[in-house]
Short mmCIF file of C-alpha atoms in Angstrom, two decimals:
data_model
loop_
_atom_site.label_atom_id
_atom_site.label_comp_id
_atom_site.label_asym_id
_atom_site.label_seq_id
_atom_site.Cartn_x
_atom_site.Cartn_y
_atom_site.Cartn_z
CA MET A 198 33.42 -6.03 -6.97
CA VAL A 199 29.96 -4.50 -6.93
CA LYS A 200 29.62 -2.43 -3.75
CA LEU A 201 26.04 -1.91 -2.62
CA ASP A 202 24.84 0.25 0.26
CA PHE A 203 23.51 -2.32 2.70
CA LYS A 204 23.93 0.03 5.66
CA LYS A 205 21.05 2.42 4.95
CA ASN A 206 18.28 -0.03 5.82
CA ASN A 207 19.63 -2.43 8.48
CA GLY A 208 21.57 -4.59 6.05
CA LEU A 209 18.70 -5.02 3.61
CA ILE A 210 18.20 -3.72 0.08
CA PRO A 211 14.90 -3.89 -1.79
CA ALA A 212 15.09 -5.98 -4.95
CA ILE A 213 12.47 -5.61 -7.67
CA ALA A 214 11.87 -8.64 -9.87
CA GLN A 215 10.74 -7.76 -13.38
CA ASP A 216 9.86 -10.13 -16.21
CA TYR A 217 12.82 -9.87 -18.60
CA LYS A 218 10.60 -10.18 -21.67
CA THR A 219 7.38 -8.30 -20.91
CA GLY A 220 8.68 -5.74 -18.39
CA GLU A 221 5.94 -6.70 -15.94
CA VAL A 222 6.89 -6.01 -12.31
CA LEU A 223 6.41 -9.32 -10.53
CA MET A 224 7.32 -8.66 -6.90
CA LEU A 225 9.58 -6.87 -4.47
CA ALA A 226 11.58 -8.62 -1.79
CA TYR A 227 14.71 -7.88 0.21
CA MET A 228 18.32 -9.02 -0.06
CA ASN A 229 21.09 -8.91 2.48
CA GLU A 230 24.69 -9.14 1.28
CA GLN A 231 24.68 -12.93 1.48
CA ALA A 232 21.49 -13.19 -0.58
CA PHE A 233 22.97 -10.90 -3.23
CA GLU A 234 26.14 -12.98 -3.43
CA LYS A 235 24.17 -16.20 -3.62
CA THR A 236 22.05 -14.75 -6.43
CA LEU A 237 25.20 -13.78 -8.35
CA LYS A 238 26.71 -17.25 -7.92
CA SER A 239 23.66 -19.44 -8.46
CA GLY A 240 21.91 -17.37 -11.12
CA ASN A 241 18.60 -17.85 -9.30
CA ALA A 242 17.04 -15.04 -7.26
CA THR A 243 17.71 -15.52 -3.55
CA TYR A 244 16.17 -13.12 -1.05
CA TYR A 245 16.22 -12.59 2.69
CA SER A 246 12.93 -13.32 4.41
CA ARG A 247 12.27 -10.67 7.05
CA SER A 248 9.64 -12.81 8.78
CA ARG A 249 11.69 -16.02 8.84
CA LYS A 250 15.01 -14.18 9.26
CA ALA A 251 16.67 -16.53 6.80
CA LEU A 252 17.83 -16.75 3.19
CA TRP A 253 15.08 -17.81 0.86
CA GLU A 254 15.66 -19.05 -2.65
CA LYS A 255 12.54 -17.95 -4.48
CA GLY A 256 10.68 -21.05 -5.63
CA GLU A 257 12.30 -23.47 -3.19
CA THR A 258 8.84 -24.74 -2.17
CA SER A 259 6.73 -23.96 -5.22
CA GLY A 260 9.33 -24.68 -7.89
CA HIS A 261 8.67 -21.18 -9.25
CA VAL A 262 12.31 -20.13 -9.34
CA GLN A 263 13.46 -16.90 -10.94
CA GLN A 264 16.31 -17.35 -13.36
CA VAL A 265 18.21 -14.07 -13.37
CA LYS A 266 18.86 -12.70 -16.85
CA GLU A 267 20.22 -9.29 -15.88
CA ILE A 268 20.92 -7.30 -12.71
CA ARG A 269 20.65 -3.52 -12.54
CA VAL A 270 21.66 -1.31 -9.61
CA ASP A 271 20.25 2.15 -9.01
CA CYS A 272 22.10 5.47 -8.80
CA ASP A 273 22.33 5.33 -4.98
CA TYR A 274 23.46 1.68 -4.88
CA ASP A 275 20.60 0.90 -2.53
CA THR A 276 18.06 -0.80 -4.80
CA ILE A 277 18.38 -3.76 -7.13
CA LEU A 278 16.38 -4.53 -10.26
CA LEU A 279 16.41 -8.15 -11.38
CA LYS A 280 15.27 -9.02 -14.87
CA VAL A 281 14.12 -12.59 -14.50
CA ASP A 282 12.67 -15.56 -16.27
CA GLN A 283 9.84 -16.53 -13.91
CA LYS A 284 9.43 -20.30 -13.94
CA GLY A 285 5.89 -21.62 -13.46
CA ASP A 286 4.62 -18.28 -14.82
CA ALA A 287 3.65 -17.05 -11.35
CA ALA A 288 5.68 -15.11 -8.79
CA CYS A 289 3.05 -14.53 -6.13
CA HIS A 290 2.42 -17.07 -3.37
CA LYS A 291 -1.26 -16.26 -3.68
CA GLY A 292 -1.32 -17.78 -7.16
CA TYR A 293 -1.08 -14.69 -9.33
CA ARG A 294 1.58 -13.94 -11.92
CA SER A 295 2.52 -10.70 -10.15
CA CYS A 296 2.17 -9.76 -6.49
CA PHE A 297 0.72 -6.45 -7.72
CA PHE A 298 -2.65 -7.90 -8.68
CA SER A 299 -4.62 -5.26 -6.76
CA LYS A 300 -5.37 -1.86 -8.20
CA VAL A 301 -6.41 1.24 -6.28
CA GLU A 302 -9.84 2.27 -7.58
CA LYS A 303 -11.96 4.94 -5.93
CA ASN A 304 -10.08 4.51 -2.65
CA ASN A 305 -10.56 0.74 -2.65
CA LEU A 306 -8.51 -2.23 -3.82
CA LYS A 307 -9.80 -4.21 -6.76
CA ILE A 308 -8.24 -7.47 -7.98
CA VAL A 309 -7.47 -6.98 -11.67
CA GLU A 310 -5.56 -10.17 -12.48
CA THR A 311 -6.48 -13.83 -12.77
CA LYS A 312 -5.13 -16.63 -10.61
CA ILE A 313 -2.73 -18.94 -12.38
CA PHE A 314 -2.48 -21.61 -9.69
CA ASP A 315 -4.24 -22.69 -6.50
CA PRO A 316 -1.92 -22.02 -3.54
CA LYS A 317 -3.41 -24.99 -1.65
CA GLU A 318 -2.17 -27.35 -4.35
CA VAL A 319 1.29 -25.81 -4.69
CA TYR A 320 2.12 -25.27 -1.01
CA GLN A 321 1.14 -28.53 0.69
CA MET B 30 -10.16 3.18 2.30
CA VAL B 31 -6.98 1.51 1.14
CA LYS B 32 -5.15 0.17 4.20
CA LEU B 33 -1.43 -0.28 3.71
CA ASP B 34 1.04 -1.81 6.15
CA PHE B 35 3.18 1.15 7.12
CA LYS B 36 4.25 -0.49 10.40
CA LYS B 37 6.62 -3.11 9.03
CA ASN B 38 9.35 -0.66 8.00
CA ASN B 39 9.22 2.32 10.40
CA GLY B 40 6.29 4.00 8.68
CA LEU B 41 7.75 3.73 5.18
CA ILE B 42 6.70 1.66 2.19
CA PRO B 43 8.81 1.25 -0.95
CA ALA B 44 7.12 2.62 -4.06
CA ILE B 45 8.28 1.52 -7.50
CA ALA B 46 7.69 3.97 -10.35
CA GLN B 47 7.19 2.30 -13.72
CA ASP B 48 6.59 3.94 -17.08
CA TYR B 49 2.90 3.31 -17.80
CA LYS B 50 3.51 2.84 -21.51
CA THR B 51 6.82 1.00 -21.88
CA GLY B 52 6.91 -0.87 -18.55
CA GLU B 53 10.40 0.46 -17.84
CA VAL B 54 11.18 0.62 -14.13
CA LEU B 55 12.23 4.22 -13.49
CA MET B 56 13.06 4.42 -9.79
CA LEU B 57 12.23 3.31 -6.30
CA ALA B 58 11.54 5.70 -3.45
CA TYR B 59 9.65 5.57 -0.16
CA MET B 60 6.25 6.80 0.95
CA ASN B 61 4.89 7.40 4.41
CA GLU B 62 1.13 7.55 4.92
CA GLN B 63 1.04 11.29 4.26
CA ALA B 64 2.97 10.93 0.99
CA PHE B 65 0.57 8.20 -0.15
CA GLU B 66 -2.46 10.35 0.63
CA LYS B 67 -0.94 13.34 -1.12
CA THR B 68 -0.23 11.20 -4.17
CA LEU B 69 -3.84 10.01 -4.24
CA LYS B 70 -5.18 13.55 -3.95
CA SER B 71 -2.82 15.42 -6.25
CA GLY B 72 -2.31 12.73 -8.89
CA ASN B 73 1.44 13.42 -8.88
CA ALA B 74 3.88 11.06 -7.18
CA THR B 75 4.92 12.36 -3.76
CA TYR B 76 7.52 10.49 -1.76
CA TYR B 77 9.16 10.78 1.63
CA SER B 78 12.83 11.71 1.51
CA ARG B 79 14.73 9.66 4.10
CA SER B 80 17.73 11.99 3.96
CA ARG B 81 15.76 15.24 4.24
CA LYS B 82 13.07 13.70 6.46
CA ALA B 83 10.38 15.53 4.54
CA LEU B 84 7.72 15.03 1.89
CA TRP B 85 9.09 15.40 -1.60
CA GLU B 86 6.95 15.88 -4.67
CA LYS B 87 8.97 14.26 -7.40
CA GLY B 88 9.99 16.94 -9.90
CA GLU B 89 9.49 19.91 -7.59
CA THR B 90 12.97 21.18 -8.51
CA SER B 91 13.55 19.65 -11.94
CA GLY B 92 10.00 19.89 -13.26
CA HIS B 93 10.18 16.16 -13.97
CA VAL B 94 6.94 15.31 -12.21
CA GLN B 95 5.35 11.89 -12.38
CA GLN B 96 1.70 11.93 -13.32
CA VAL B 97 0.18 8.83 -11.77
CA LYS B 98 -1.89 6.76 -14.21
CA GLU B 99 -2.47 3.73 -12.00
CA ILE B 100 -1.60 2.51 -8.51
CA ARG B 101 -1.08 -1.13 -7.66
CA VAL B 102 -0.57 -2.60 -4.19
CA ASP B 103 1.13 -5.92 -3.53
CA CYS B 104 -0.26 -9.02 -1.79
CA ASP B 105 1.22 -8.04 1.58
CA TYR B 106 0.05 -4.40 1.39
CA ASP B 107 3.63 -3.28 1.98
CA THR B 108 4.81 -2.25 -1.48
CA ILE B 109 3.33 0.14 -4.02
CA LEU B 110 3.68 0.10 -7.78
CA LEU B 111 2.97 3.39 -9.54
CA LYS B 112 2.40 3.43 -13.27
CA VAL B 113 3.41 6.93 -14.24
CA ASP B 114 3.78 9.37 -17.08
CA GLN B 115 7.30 10.68 -16.48
CA LYS B 116 7.45 14.32 -17.52
CA GLY B 117 10.77 15.53 -18.96
CA ASP B 118 11.46 11.91 -19.97
CA ALA B 119 13.94 11.43 -17.12
CA ALA B 120 13.35 10.21 -13.59
CA CYS B 121 16.94 10.08 -12.31
CA HIS B 122 18.58 13.13 -10.72
CA LYS B 123 21.78 12.07 -12.46
CA GLY B 124 20.22 12.78 -15.84
CA TYR B 125 19.20 9.31 -16.95
CA ARG B 126 15.72 8.15 -17.87
CA SER B 127 15.82 5.45 -15.19
CA CYS B 128 17.81 5.30 -11.96
CA PHE B 129 18.72 1.74 -12.95
CA PHE B 130 21.24 2.77 -15.61
CA SER B 131 23.98 0.51 -14.24
CA LYS B 132 24.21 -3.15 -15.08
CA VAL B 133 26.15 -5.81 -13.18
CA GLU B 134 28.67 -7.29 -15.60
CA LYS B 135 31.45 -9.64 -14.54
CA ASN B 136 31.19 -8.41 -10.97
CA ASN B 137 31.44 -4.75 -11.98
CA LEU B 138 28.93 -2.02 -12.73
CA LYS B 139 28.67 -0.79 -16.30
CA ILE B 140 26.58 2.20 -17.38
CA VAL B 141 24.27 0.97 -20.12
CA GLU B 142 22.04 3.99 -20.68
CA THR B 143 22.55 7.46 -22.15
CA LYS B 144 22.14 10.70 -20.27
CA ILE B 145 19.08 12.72 -21.26
CA PHE B 146 19.93 15.91 -19.38
CA ASP B 147 22.86 17.55 -17.64
CA PRO B 148 22.12 17.68 -13.88
CA LYS B 149 24.15 20.90 -13.56
CA GLU B 150 21.72 22.67 -15.87
CA VAL B 151 18.56 21.30 -14.30
CA TYR B 152 19.48 21.61 -10.61
CA GLN B 153 20.94 25.09 -10.27
#
């Protein structure tokens, strides 16, 4: 069994989702033990929503599921790296491929990516 | 000014360090507001050590500093992505290039990377 350190941060571990082909970092979300087990079983990334306090299969509303190709664990067993196949080409609920579409430039944030979908059409 | 949401997680924000050339995810650590400001000013990644409860300039002992090439912020302003030039070629204190050197395979962890340095020689 893979033993992760869920105790350090109130039962939650940050999980980074990275595109398995390009290496692009798509998003970061959190997993509790149940979410991790569900991800292992289903093969689709399942997180724990801190705002909704519930399991959340990524893409359950948008259809933009993340098929897990590989799972890495860090040296302290308290962070997960998922290499995923991002369906629908976009991970961010704001319509961008990656949630990290803003760059720090001269002490301000500048959007440096292009929207792939219109959130109003996907989340109705 | 770049306003980040430090309130959600007791003043700490996870920061992912990614190799700016290869896209490899090297590690994840945490920043408080002071660490973020120091990173912006110095150009070298500075984190907050949860165990030592102190600022920690990555590489201060090993010399393996992370020169920050680009900073991205996610859509919720609660996660940072640093694109870095990892000096000494290794980010992990266990001697590997990336902290994510273990892969989940058949419900076990398997080391899938090669050590670059011997921690006993670097941390004396």
